[in-house]
Each structure stands twice: as C-alpha cells, then as structure tokens.
C-alpha cells in the first residue's frame, strides 16, 4: 500500500451473509478474509479473531492449512501442506506442531509420532521409502528409525532393516553413536561401539530423515561416517554388519 493509502490491495472481510466489511472486529461466525498480501482465510471467527475450523491459503508459496484455530493461531487438529517438504497431519498448539502427528515428506518418507514446539520429541518412528542401500528382497521400502526423539533428532532407539535385523543403542545426528548392539534374525547378538567421523567429500550417502520447515531457519546436520568396533567375536554377525547382508 502506498503512503497515502489510496493504492494497492486492501483488507476485505466477507461475512456469511455476503456483507463486505473492512474489519473483522467483534465478528462471530463464518467469513472469508482477504489480506493485503494475498493470503485468504475461509473459516470461523470469534470476537473478530480466527477461532474454530478454517482454511488458510498462503499466497507467497502456495501452502495451505486446513484445521482448527484458537486466537488466530493453529491449535487443535489440522493438516498443513508445505510447498517443498510435504504435509503434516496431526496436533497443533500455539501455531506449532505439538502432540501426536504424521509428517509425510515429498520423497515418500514418513514420520509418525510425537512432536514438541514444532520438532520431533518423544516416541516416534521414521520410515524411509527408499533405503538407498543394496538390500535383497524389498529394496524400495522399510528401513525405520524407532525410538525417543529430542529437538527433532533420534537420541535412543532402533535402526530397523526390512528383513527384521536391527541395531539398538544411542544416536546422534540420527545415526548410531556410542555403545549398542546388533540383533539378527537367527538370534545372534553383536555388542559394540559406534564412533562418528566427519564425512569426506565424495563418500557414499546413507539415507537421512528429510527436513521439515515451519518458517524458521533450518539447522543442517553435520555429515558423518560410522565406524563400528565389536566387543564380542561373532564372525557371521560381524560379516552381516559390515556387508549389510540379508
């Protein structure tokens, strides 16, 4: 809008009776609000603020939120469709993902579990659509990260392969670090320790959980390679760890 206020888009508010206003102040009921930046809200108001069920369309990037509101913030159950990262369907509190929910990423990965203040926190499972690893049998689905999350990162839990083999222990950067164990289908258990080293340029990548954005600066995780040191001597099991044999 120009300095004198005569040019540019203006706020408009259309009530359910098709009455057009230029303010929502004091209004209760359903209405459509058109904002100067091109955003649109179609839903319910209480005392002039977004409250109840409604859909918000973001003009700048095409994103959309369809769900519950409280005092102008996403709050309750709702679905957010992001422009680049995928969609979240679940609980919200004070405008952030908070509580139980499912995030489906554009690459097909899925995180199902608990969130706190917009980040993965608590018990949850991250399933990779494609492992990017040579696995006999089902190579397109199935590798999972399951366990306890904090600030969007897995801190303890299991790294589960499609054939049922899994690693259990502590994690950092969503990868094993410290003491843990590999458990194989035949019942063998291999105890040991993982260490992490900065990844050299050109080294093969293993799959990592995709990033989800919520209007904040995304902190990139460091790239690392893993080194395993066995505490026990199980030749067959050790071969499987190193070769990811199925």
Short mmCIF file of C-alpha atoms in Angstrom, two decimals:
data_model
loop_
_atom_site.label_atom_id
_atom_site.label_comp_id
_atom_site.label_asym_id
_atom_site.label_seq_id
_atom_site.Cartn_x
_atom_site.Cartn_y
_atom_site.Cartn_z
CA UNK A 1 0.00 0.00 0.00
CA UNK A 2 1.28 3.48 -0.82
CA UNK A 3 1.96 6.06 1.87
CA UNK A 4 -1.32 7.89 1.27
CA UNK A 5 -3.26 4.60 1.45
CA UNK A 6 -5.03 5.07 -1.89
CA UNK A 7 -3.21 2.41 -3.92
CA UNK A 8 -2.52 -1.31 -3.55
CA UNK A 9 -4.54 -4.21 -2.17
CA UNK A 10 -6.67 -3.70 0.93
CA UNK A 11 -8.07 -5.97 3.59
CA UNK A 12 -11.61 -7.17 2.89
CA UNK A 13 -13.92 -9.26 5.05
CA UNK A 14 -17.00 -11.04 3.66
CA UNK A 15 -19.49 -12.41 6.17
CA UNK A 16 -21.66 -15.49 5.68
CA UNK A 17 -24.49 -13.08 4.73
CA UNK A 18 -22.29 -11.66 1.93
CA UNK A 19 -21.81 -8.40 3.78
CA UNK A 20 -18.46 -6.85 2.88
CA UNK A 21 -16.51 -5.13 5.64
CA UNK A 22 -13.01 -3.80 6.09
CA UNK A 23 -12.56 -5.11 9.62
CA UNK A 24 -13.33 -8.33 11.49
CA UNK A 25 -13.56 -6.59 14.84
CA UNK A 26 -16.20 -8.13 17.10
CA UNK A 27 -17.43 -10.57 14.44
CA UNK A 28 -18.56 -14.13 15.30
CA UNK A 29 -19.40 -16.74 12.68
CA UNK A 30 -18.07 -17.86 9.35
CA UNK A 31 -16.43 -15.43 6.94
CA UNK A 32 -13.79 -15.02 4.26
CA UNK A 33 -10.88 -12.68 4.95
CA UNK A 34 -8.72 -11.42 2.07
CA UNK A 35 -5.45 -9.97 3.33
CA UNK A 36 -3.36 -7.28 1.60
CA UNK A 37 -0.51 -9.75 0.95
CA UNK A 38 -2.86 -12.05 -0.98
CA UNK A 39 -3.46 -14.61 1.78
CA UNK A 40 -7.02 -15.88 2.25
CA UNK A 41 -8.73 -17.32 5.32
CA UNK A 42 -12.06 -19.10 4.93
CA UNK A 43 -13.48 -20.19 8.25
CA UNK A 44 -14.84 -19.25 11.62
CA UNK A 45 -14.21 -16.21 13.83
CA UNK A 46 -14.91 -15.48 17.48
CA UNK A 47 -14.75 -11.86 18.64
CA UNK A 48 -13.03 -10.96 15.39
CA UNK A 49 -10.17 -13.49 15.54
CA UNK A 50 -9.70 -16.84 13.79
CA UNK A 51 -11.18 -19.49 16.06
CA UNK A 52 -12.77 -22.84 15.23
CA UNK A 53 -12.49 -24.62 11.90
CA UNK A 54 -10.95 -22.85 8.94
CA UNK A 55 -8.66 -22.99 5.93
CA UNK A 56 -5.79 -20.56 5.40
CA UNK A 57 -4.16 -20.13 1.96
CA UNK A 58 -0.66 -18.62 1.79
CA UNK A 59 -0.25 -16.59 -1.39
CA UNK A 60 3.54 -16.30 -1.32
CA UNK A 61 4.28 -20.03 -1.60
CA UNK A 62 1.00 -21.87 -2.21
CA UNK A 63 0.97 -23.53 1.22
CA UNK A 64 -2.33 -24.33 2.94
CA UNK A 65 -3.52 -25.11 6.45
CA UNK A 66 -6.90 -26.76 6.99
CA UNK A 67 -7.89 -27.33 10.59
CA UNK A 68 -8.65 -25.82 13.96
CA UNK A 69 -7.69 -22.36 15.22
CA UNK A 70 -7.55 -20.56 18.55
CA UNK A 71 -6.84 -16.84 18.95
CA UNK A 72 -5.52 -16.54 15.38
CA UNK A 73 -3.12 -19.49 15.78
CA UNK A 74 -3.20 -23.09 14.52
CA UNK A 75 -4.41 -25.00 17.55
CA UNK A 76 -6.05 -28.43 17.76
CA UNK A 77 -6.21 -30.90 14.87
CA UNK A 78 -5.15 -29.79 11.42
CA UNK A 79 -3.37 -30.53 8.17
CA UNK A 80 -0.59 -28.32 6.81
CA UNK A 81 0.55 -28.72 3.21
CA UNK A 82 4.04 -27.30 2.73
CA UNK A 83 5.35 -26.04 -0.59
CA UNK A 84 8.61 -28.00 -0.59
CA UNK A 85 8.75 -30.57 2.19
CA UNK A 86 5.42 -32.45 2.28
CA UNK A 87 2.43 -32.40 4.61
CA UNK A 88 1.77 -32.71 8.32
CA UNK A 89 -1.48 -34.07 9.72
CA UNK A 90 -1.96 -34.02 13.46
CA UNK A 91 -1.99 -31.92 16.61
CA UNK A 92 -1.06 -28.23 16.88
CA UNK A 93 -0.58 -25.88 19.79
CA UNK A 94 0.04 -22.14 19.63
CA UNK A 95 0.84 -22.30 15.93
CA UNK A 96 3.33 -25.20 16.06
CA UNK A 97 3.26 -28.95 15.58
CA UNK A 98 2.75 -30.20 19.13
CA UNK A 99 1.43 -33.58 20.25
CA UNK A 100 0.88 -36.61 18.06
CA UNK A 101 1.09 -36.32 14.28
CA UNK A 102 2.26 -37.73 10.97
CA UNK A 103 4.60 -35.95 8.56
CA UNK A 104 4.68 -37.33 5.01
CA UNK A 105 7.66 -35.97 3.09
CA UNK A 106 7.80 -35.29 -0.64
CA UNK A 107 10.36 -38.10 -1.08
CA UNK A 108 7.88 -40.61 0.39
CA UNK A 109 9.46 -40.89 3.86
CA UNK A 110 7.05 -40.85 6.81
CA UNK A 111 7.49 -39.84 10.45
CA UNK A 112 4.72 -40.94 12.81
CA UNK A 113 4.99 -39.97 16.45
CA UNK A 114 5.19 -37.15 18.94
CA UNK A 115 6.17 -33.50 18.49
CA UNK A 116 7.02 -30.64 20.82
CA UNK A 117 7.13 -26.97 19.82
CA UNK A 118 7.44 -27.88 16.13
CA UNK A 119 10.12 -30.59 16.40
CA UNK A 120 10.11 -34.38 16.83
CA UNK A 121 10.11 -35.11 20.56
CA UNK A 122 9.18 -38.30 22.38
CA UNK A 123 8.39 -41.69 20.87
CA UNK A 124 8.19 -41.94 17.09
CA UNK A 125 9.02 -43.98 14.00
CA UNK A 126 10.72 -42.63 10.87
CA UNK A 127 10.25 -44.89 7.82
CA UNK A 128 12.39 -44.45 4.72
CA UNK A 129 10.61 -45.08 1.42
CA UNK A 130 13.92 -45.93 -0.21
CA UNK A 131 16.94 -47.03 1.80
CA UNK A 132 19.44 -46.26 -0.95
CA UNK A 133 21.23 -49.48 0.10
CA UNK A 134 21.57 -52.84 -1.65
CA UNK A 135 19.13 -54.98 0.27
CA UNK A 136 18.00 -58.37 -1.03
CA UNK A 137 14.24 -58.65 -1.34
CA UNK A 138 12.29 -55.45 -0.73
CA UNK A 139 14.63 -52.61 -1.71
CA UNK A 140 12.03 -49.85 -2.05
CA UNK A 141 10.57 -49.62 1.44
CA UNK A 142 11.07 -50.41 5.03
CA UNK A 143 14.17 -49.10 6.83
CA UNK A 144 13.00 -47.45 10.03
CA UNK A 145 14.28 -45.33 12.87
CA UNK A 146 12.25 -46.01 16.01
CA UNK A 147 12.75 -44.64 19.49
CA UNK A 148 12.95 -41.48 21.56
CA UNK A 149 13.37 -38.14 19.82
CA UNK A 150 14.51 -34.77 21.16
CA UNK A 151 14.66 -31.45 19.31
CA UNK A 152 13.90 -33.24 16.04
CA UNK A 153 16.69 -35.82 16.43
CA UNK A 154 16.63 -39.51 17.39
CA UNK A 155 18.57 -39.90 20.67
CA UNK A 156 17.95 -43.55 21.53
CA UNK A 157 16.16 -46.41 19.85
CA UNK A 158 16.37 -48.86 16.97
CA UNK A 159 17.64 -48.79 13.39
CA UNK A 160 15.41 -51.45 11.78
CA UNK A 161 16.01 -53.13 8.42
CA UNK A 162 13.23 -54.64 6.26
CA UNK A 163 14.41 -58.21 7.00
CA UNK A 164 13.97 -57.72 10.76
CA UNK A 165 17.65 -57.21 11.64
CA UNK A 166 18.12 -54.14 13.83
CA UNK A 167 20.60 -52.05 15.75
CA UNK A 168 19.67 -50.76 19.21
CA UNK A 169 21.51 -48.08 21.13
CA UNK A 170 22.23 -44.37 21.42
CA UNK A 171 22.03 -42.00 18.43
CA UNK A 172 23.39 -38.63 17.40
CA UNK A 173 22.70 -36.84 14.07
CA UNK A 174 20.07 -39.57 13.56
CA UNK A 175 22.85 -42.18 13.36
CA UNK A 176 24.29 -44.62 15.92
CA UNK A 177 26.91 -43.31 18.34
CA UNK A 178 28.31 -44.98 21.43
CA UNK A 179 27.56 -48.43 22.85
CA UNK A 180 24.87 -50.57 21.27
CA UNK A 181 24.06 -53.95 19.79
CA UNK A 182 23.06 -55.58 16.52
CA UNK A 183 20.33 -58.23 16.78
CA UNK A 184 19.97 -60.70 13.90
CA UNK A 185 17.12 -62.91 12.75
CA UNK A 186 18.91 -66.07 13.88
CA UNK A 187 19.14 -64.72 17.44
CA UNK A 188 22.80 -63.72 17.34
CA UNK A 189 23.63 -60.52 19.23
CA UNK A 190 26.73 -58.46 18.49
CA UNK A 191 27.69 -55.82 21.06
CA UNK A 192 29.98 -52.97 20.20
CA UNK A 193 30.56 -49.25 19.87
CA UNK A 194 29.92 -46.82 17.01
CA UNK A 195 32.02 -43.70 16.54
CA UNK A 196 31.29 -40.89 14.10
CA UNK A 197 33.79 -39.09 11.88
CA UNK A 198 33.22 -36.10 9.58
CA UNK A 199 32.29 -37.33 6.13
CA UNK A 200 34.86 -36.85 3.39
CA UNK A 201 33.77 -35.24 0.13
CA UNK A 202 32.53 -37.84 -2.35
CA UNK A 203 31.74 -40.58 0.17
CA UNK A 204 28.51 -42.52 -0.41
CA UNK A 205 25.48 -41.16 1.40
CA UNK A 206 23.17 -43.23 3.53
CA UNK A 207 19.53 -42.17 3.82
CA UNK A 208 18.77 -39.48 6.38
CA UNK A 209 15.43 -38.15 7.60
CA UNK A 210 14.17 -35.33 5.41
CA UNK A 211 13.90 -31.81 6.78
CA UNK A 212 10.58 -30.19 7.57
CA UNK A 213 10.27 -26.43 7.66
CA UNK A 214 8.00 -24.20 9.70
CA UNK A 215 9.12 -20.72 8.76
CA UNK A 216 12.28 -20.97 10.85
CA UNK A 217 15.96 -21.30 9.96
CA UNK A 218 16.75 -24.96 9.39
CA UNK A 219 19.92 -26.15 11.11
CA UNK A 220 21.77 -28.55 8.83
CA UNK A 221 23.08 -31.70 10.48
CA UNK A 222 26.79 -32.50 10.05
CA UNK A 223 27.66 -35.24 7.55
CA UNK A 224 29.34 -38.17 9.26
CA UNK A 225 30.61 -41.68 8.55
CA UNK A 226 30.29 -44.53 11.03
CA UNK A 227 32.98 -46.84 12.43
CA UNK A 228 31.98 -49.99 14.32
CA UNK A 229 34.12 -51.73 16.93
CA UNK A 230 32.85 -55.12 18.13
CA UNK A 231 33.02 -56.13 21.77
CA UNK A 232 32.29 -59.79 21.01
CA UNK A 233 33.55 -62.13 18.34
CA UNK A 234 30.72 -63.45 16.23
CA UNK A 235 32.19 -63.86 12.76
CA UNK A 236 28.91 -64.39 10.94
CA UNK A 237 27.22 -61.48 12.66
CA UNK A 238 30.17 -59.18 12.11
CA UNK A 239 30.12 -60.04 8.40
CA UNK A 240 26.47 -59.05 8.24
CA UNK A 241 27.11 -55.72 9.96
CA UNK A 242 29.87 -54.79 7.53
CA UNK A 243 28.18 -56.00 4.36
CA UNK A 244 24.51 -55.39 5.28
CA UNK A 245 23.94 -58.93 4.02
CA UNK A 246 20.32 -60.11 4.04
#
